[in-house]
XYZ file of C-alpha atoms in Angstrom:
430
model
C 0.000 0.000 0.000
C 1.418 3.377 -1.009
C 0.815 6.238 1.410
C 1.254 9.876 0.406
C 1.537 12.978 2.569
C -0.126 16.393 2.121
C 3.162 18.282 1.959
C 5.715 18.898 -0.798
C 9.078 17.247 -0.281
C 7.868 14.166 1.597
C 8.245 11.025 -0.475
C 5.416 8.450 -0.687
C 5.719 5.472 1.611
C 5.154 1.792 0.844
C 3.498 0.033 3.792
C 3.699 -3.790 3.941
C 0.256 -5.208 3.092
C 0.436 -7.940 5.717
C 0.818 -5.418 8.535
C -1.688 -2.908 7.310
C -4.895 -2.070 9.196
C -5.814 0.753 6.835
C -5.673 4.448 6.019
C -8.214 6.509 7.948
C -9.377 10.068 7.346
C -12.285 12.316 8.369
C -15.515 11.721 6.497
C -15.994 13.585 3.256
C -19.230 15.570 3.324
C -21.639 16.110 0.445
C -20.988 19.290 -1.565
C -22.882 22.258 -0.164
C -23.558 25.855 -1.098
C -21.459 27.694 1.494
C -23.449 30.901 1.105
C -26.622 28.964 1.819
C -25.106 27.287 4.885
C -23.790 30.570 6.291
C -26.992 32.443 5.497
C -29.071 29.710 7.121
C -26.909 29.892 10.236
C -27.723 33.578 10.603
C -31.425 32.744 10.532
C -31.295 30.283 13.431
C -30.015 31.552 16.763
C -29.601 28.922 19.472
C -30.856 29.907 22.940
C -30.263 33.641 22.489
C -32.890 35.091 20.178
C -31.985 37.017 17.004
C -28.792 39.043 16.879
C -30.716 42.209 16.062
C -32.598 41.893 19.377
C -29.334 41.335 21.259
C -27.951 44.483 19.630
C -31.001 46.525 20.593
C -30.674 45.448 24.223
C -26.993 46.371 24.165
C -27.850 49.773 22.711
C -30.052 50.618 25.705
C -27.060 50.401 28.029
C -24.519 51.946 25.686
C -23.064 55.397 26.282
C -24.611 57.878 23.870
C -26.546 55.119 22.191
C -23.487 53.939 20.232
C -22.841 50.240 20.694
C -19.182 49.256 20.924
C -18.868 45.799 19.425
C -15.841 43.545 19.842
C -15.647 40.479 17.630
C -12.999 37.968 18.711
C -11.606 36.065 15.715
C -9.051 33.275 15.576
C -5.598 33.443 13.987
C -3.747 31.782 11.115
C -3.318 28.527 13.045
C -7.043 27.924 12.553
C -8.812 27.428 9.199
C -11.983 29.354 10.104
C -13.106 31.216 6.932
C -13.414 34.518 8.797
C -13.418 36.592 5.612
C -16.407 34.638 4.277
C -18.467 34.967 7.457
C -17.755 38.566 8.495
C -19.826 40.185 5.693
C -22.908 38.290 6.893
C -22.245 39.394 10.469
C -21.744 43.005 9.450
C -25.032 43.042 7.531
C -26.903 41.782 10.592
C -25.219 44.347 12.820
C -26.131 47.053 10.309
C -29.819 46.128 10.697
C -29.493 47.234 14.317
C -27.775 50.475 13.350
C -24.245 49.306 14.108
C -21.711 50.421 11.505
C -18.152 49.368 10.776
C -16.874 52.314 12.822
C -18.450 50.713 15.925
C -16.718 47.360 15.441
C -13.305 46.128 16.558
C -11.901 42.799 15.445
C -9.809 41.350 18.278
C -7.496 38.561 17.129
C -7.616 35.871 19.822
C -3.982 34.835 19.656
C -3.989 33.024 22.978
C -0.255 32.551 23.524
C 0.574 32.463 19.795
C 2.750 34.972 17.945
C 1.401 38.110 16.287
C 0.207 37.984 12.712
C 1.914 39.951 9.958
C -0.141 42.469 7.923
C -0.246 39.967 5.054
C -1.547 37.259 7.384
C -4.197 39.604 8.764
C -5.346 40.488 5.252
C -5.558 36.798 4.375
C -7.625 36.186 7.505
C -10.178 39.012 7.355
C -10.067 39.723 3.639
C -8.716 42.727 1.694
C -12.174 44.299 1.507
C -12.414 44.443 5.304
C -8.814 45.061 6.354
C -8.297 48.805 6.658
C -12.031 49.517 6.975
C -12.485 47.892 10.390
C -10.203 48.322 13.385
C -8.117 45.208 14.039
C -6.298 44.617 17.342
C -4.120 41.638 18.232
C -4.335 40.246 21.753
C -1.129 40.155 23.795
C -1.424 37.816 26.770
C 1.652 39.390 28.389
C 0.455 43.030 28.188
C -0.832 43.547 31.721
C -1.870 47.128 30.987
C -4.502 45.848 28.581
C -5.801 43.068 30.817
C -8.642 43.313 33.343
C -9.178 41.030 36.370
C -12.852 40.052 36.703
C -12.582 37.756 39.700
C -12.390 33.974 39.752
C -14.500 31.040 38.682
C -16.102 28.788 41.288
C -13.066 26.490 40.937
C -10.638 29.353 41.505
C -9.389 30.107 38.002
C -8.555 33.834 37.778
C -10.526 35.490 34.989
C -8.138 38.028 33.454
C -9.034 39.053 29.923
C -8.405 41.712 27.296
C -9.689 45.160 28.255
C -11.439 45.602 24.894
C -13.754 42.710 25.667
C -14.636 44.106 29.074
C -15.272 47.627 27.816
C -17.390 46.593 24.822
C -21.180 46.712 24.894
C -21.436 43.571 22.795
C -18.900 40.740 22.784
C -19.035 38.188 19.968
C -16.682 35.335 19.057
C -16.103 33.871 15.595
C -14.246 30.559 15.376
C -14.555 26.910 14.383
C -15.107 23.561 16.064
C -12.785 20.548 15.735
C -11.625 17.897 18.231
C -9.129 19.404 20.696
C -6.822 17.893 23.347
C -7.290 20.620 25.974
C -10.991 21.404 25.627
C -12.510 18.325 23.991
C -13.486 20.484 21.028
C -12.294 23.917 19.966
C -14.640 26.879 19.592
C -17.259 28.274 21.950
C -15.835 29.836 25.092
C -12.354 28.800 24.000
C -12.269 31.986 21.922
C -12.113 33.812 25.263
C -9.994 31.283 27.157
C -7.280 31.110 25.979
C -8.037 33.383 23.002
C -8.003 36.734 24.815
C -6.915 35.721 28.315
C -3.836 36.261 30.470
C -1.018 33.785 31.028
C -2.380 33.047 34.510
C -5.875 32.218 33.270
C -4.637 30.073 30.394
C -2.105 28.324 32.587
C -4.783 27.204 35.031
C -7.100 25.617 32.467
C -4.261 23.965 30.551
C -2.622 22.613 33.695
C -6.009 21.173 34.652
C -6.087 19.370 31.299
C -2.602 17.935 31.886
C -3.968 15.954 34.815
C -6.483 14.183 32.596
C -5.353 11.638 30.004
C -5.885 12.654 26.399
C -8.419 9.923 25.661
C -10.636 11.312 28.442
C -10.781 14.779 26.845
C -10.055 14.705 23.097
C -13.388 14.487 21.277
C -15.421 14.467 24.490
C -18.129 17.109 24.218
C -18.485 17.418 27.999
C -15.441 17.427 30.265
C -14.175 19.325 33.287
C -11.773 21.539 31.342
C -14.463 22.631 28.881
C -16.724 23.519 31.787
C -14.009 25.712 33.289
C -13.370 27.393 29.926
C -17.082 28.117 29.619
C -17.137 29.566 33.144
C -14.342 31.981 32.191
C -16.214 33.021 29.041
C -19.420 33.637 31.003
C -17.638 35.892 33.478
C -15.989 37.732 30.590
C -19.448 38.532 29.206
C -19.404 36.614 25.929
C -22.792 37.389 24.394
C -22.836 35.214 21.282
C -20.712 32.675 19.427
C -20.531 32.188 15.674
C -18.839 28.841 15.051
C -18.230 27.113 11.751
C -17.825 23.387 11.322
C -15.704 22.683 8.261
C -15.511 19.682 5.996
C -12.026 18.149 5.634
C -11.489 20.129 2.414
C -12.189 23.415 4.220
C -15.758 24.101 3.119
C -18.340 25.327 5.640
C -20.458 22.259 6.435
C -22.355 23.930 9.253
C -22.624 27.208 11.152
C -23.962 27.426 14.700
C -24.802 30.784 16.240
C -26.084 31.509 19.725
C -25.364 30.822 23.380
C -21.756 29.904 24.112
C -22.733 26.513 25.559
C -25.920 25.484 23.737
C -24.698 26.486 20.266
C -21.244 25.070 20.844
C -22.588 21.664 21.873
C -24.658 21.415 18.704
C -21.619 22.297 16.622
C -19.423 19.842 18.525
C -21.786 16.974 17.752
C -21.668 17.824 14.040
C -17.870 18.060 14.213
C -17.711 14.649 15.901
C -19.774 13.115 13.109
C -17.356 14.504 10.504
C -14.000 13.985 12.225
C -14.798 10.910 14.292
C -13.588 7.838 12.396
C -14.053 4.230 13.452
C -10.866 2.142 13.456
C -10.846 -1.632 13.935
C -8.275 -1.688 16.730
C -5.261 0.148 18.063
C -1.993 -0.489 16.225
C 1.625 -1.121 17.156
C 2.722 1.640 14.764
C 0.727 4.772 13.918
C 1.834 6.962 10.998
C 0.212 10.389 11.001
C 0.567 13.852 9.533
C -0.527 16.939 11.461
C -2.509 18.649 8.696
C -3.780 21.381 8.924
C -1.807 22.174 12.111
C 1.609 22.387 10.493
C 3.199 25.747 11.308
C 5.267 24.615 14.354
C 5.403 21.745 16.831
C 3.178 23.663 19.261
C 0.417 23.095 16.672
C 1.687 19.927 14.982
C 1.485 18.076 18.302
C -2.207 17.676 17.471
C -1.113 14.793 15.249
C 0.365 13.157 18.350
C -2.843 13.692 20.335
C -5.095 12.111 17.728
C -2.562 9.374 17.003
C -2.569 8.482 20.699
C -6.152 7.224 20.383
C -5.044 4.751 17.691
C -1.830 3.619 19.430
C -1.345 0.467 21.486
C 0.509 0.858 24.793
C 4.191 0.380 24.035
C 3.645 1.352 20.415
C 5.445 3.802 18.143
C 3.939 6.938 16.613
C 5.546 8.436 13.507
C 4.715 12.122 13.032
C 5.305 13.572 9.552
C 5.023 17.364 9.588
C 6.839 20.348 8.010
C 6.957 22.797 11.016
C 8.494 25.692 9.031
C 8.645 27.813 12.219
C 10.351 25.114 14.274
C 9.228 23.993 17.713
C 7.470 27.017 19.253
C 8.434 30.625 18.579
C 6.657 31.883 21.704
C 7.724 29.059 24.013
C 11.497 28.361 24.025
C 11.181 26.341 27.241
C 9.954 23.381 25.206
C 13.401 23.028 23.666
C 15.014 23.685 27.039
C 13.227 20.930 28.952
C 11.743 18.591 26.322
C 8.639 16.471 26.649
C 8.162 14.439 29.784
C 5.778 12.583 32.067
C 3.337 14.327 34.381
C 5.517 13.460 37.370
C 8.646 14.856 35.717
C 6.983 18.113 34.697
C 5.239 18.498 38.059
C 8.679 18.331 39.666
C 9.961 21.100 37.379
C 6.956 23.244 38.291
C 7.377 22.546 42.014
C 11.044 23.616 41.861
C 10.098 26.808 40.036
C 12.055 25.870 36.921
C 8.878 26.152 34.845
C 6.487 28.941 35.805
C 4.415 29.005 32.624
C 1.748 26.359 33.240
C 0.616 26.449 29.621
C 4.063 25.267 28.575
C 4.090 22.713 31.391
C 0.774 21.310 30.164
C 2.031 21.047 26.586
C 5.103 19.129 27.751
C 2.829 16.664 29.522
C 0.301 16.368 26.667
C 2.998 15.191 24.255
C 5.088 13.426 26.889
C 2.255 11.141 27.956
C 2.247 9.717 24.409
C 5.930 9.606 23.394
C 7.475 9.098 26.850
C 4.939 7.178 28.931
C 2.686 5.263 26.539
C 5.082 4.692 23.671
C 7.826 6.163 21.490
C 7.750 9.036 19.010
C 9.639 9.282 15.712
C 9.678 12.682 14.006
C 10.055 13.402 10.299
C 10.178 17.175 9.838
C 11.867 19.574 7.472
C 11.690 22.426 9.979
C 13.131 20.699 13.057
C 16.672 19.384 12.812
C 17.673 16.030 14.273
C 19.493 17.536 17.269
C 16.436 19.539 18.279
C 14.077 16.602 17.672
C 16.190 14.418 19.950
C 16.437 17.155 22.587
C 12.665 17.473 22.891
C 12.161 13.712 23.097
C 11.659 12.326 19.584
C 13.767 9.912 17.583
C 14.594 11.894 14.422
C 14.249 10.289 10.991
C 15.269 11.662 7.605
C 12.194 10.382 5.753
C 8.954 8.460 6.294
C 10.666 5.374 4.844
C 13.532 5.573 7.329
C 11.043 6.176 10.157
C 8.991 3.102 9.287
C 12.120 0.945 8.967
C 13.160 2.105 12.453
C 9.728 1.332 13.869
C 9.591 -2.144 12.333
C 13.078 -2.899 13.635
C 11.896 -1.922 17.119
C 8.481 -3.604 17.087
C 9.138 -6.557 14.797
C 8.240 -7.280 11.185
C 4.725 -8.427 12.132
C 3.798 -5.156 13.891
C 0.394 -3.791 12.921
C 0.292 -0.386 11.189
C -2.398 2.306 10.918
C -2.111 5.486 8.838
C -4.056 8.605 9.818
C -4.697 11.484 7.419
C -5.697 15.005 8.456
C -4.004 14.215 11.746
C -4.506 17.681 13.215
C -8.265 17.153 13.420
C -9.084 13.454 13.021
C -10.722 11.663 15.963
C -9.972 7.902 15.877
C -12.684 5.873 17.618
C -12.179 2.209 18.507
C -15.342 0.105 18.422
C -17.735 2.970 17.684
C -19.931 3.615 14.667
């Protein structure tokens, strides 16, 4: 069986037929009219009432009758078609007398790097960029963060000042399976999207104490509930969440309450990205598409691959990572991936203070250090760096598979996952 990869420069791979359990990918959806799907979404508001009514209520409490609207959008690490959806949103806001001059687009970077002007234009569209104010969140800029108290579980709610000072707070993102939150989208646009390091550290460190299979693809989980609690306290009024087909088309759009609408979208996402596999394999070969920019994102291939991996197995991650390991988080290269116990010790000694980084080290470490072994094939991460962070480096997919078979034996079972950044392998489910 010949396996190809969605990146230039990675040679096809021949997988021995006798070992092969199959190639698995998210379900292809029937072709749809995206304009119809988006337009239909803006006609059905889930547990909130129409947007125009929400705007009118906001106007009653606004200074001088002018409603300040903040729309949180995601960044270039997410495929949300923001530029396709914003015109529909702006038309609905206009019906309530809210013009472009009243709107600020707040890029929910979380702890990611800033976007370049070209990346911002690609995200919001050339017809919008320059006509609407765009601000990029900086989780380290304490002067632009506001403390709103704590959740019932004690997570400090510290978020971008723009969100707090707006009369109407909206969030535009997308929903796919996610290791920290179960699924992306919903309140996650606020936490971590526009939150402080302290807030994000608490929710991510909480997720590190729960094994990946107990969170990834689970619509309800304790971390998601905490994220939603943060978003409620931040005053998130409405979410606009797309669910994309594997080829990037809008398969669904849910708009409404941050919990009720999100859960509907998450169930649709699970139907698309959840894929039944016959059993776990000794060797899992996966890409990280579309999360390819750096290891901080590409690790999603490890998280999904974990669900398909037998204990003691080997996961081969094939990913370009043109920006290396993590531009914003050099401590990953300093400490490398490790077990929960190892990283907890580093935190206890004060060697790692950033709990978001600590959580990431555990999320990957539980797969390639505790459960099994990781082999990395990447053009953007050299072999010395790959080894330092905890992977066995390989020059090509062929070399990686030869290594894995030498370690596990020629009869080892093999599964290949495509669209590894979003796929949700399910064993024994339909």
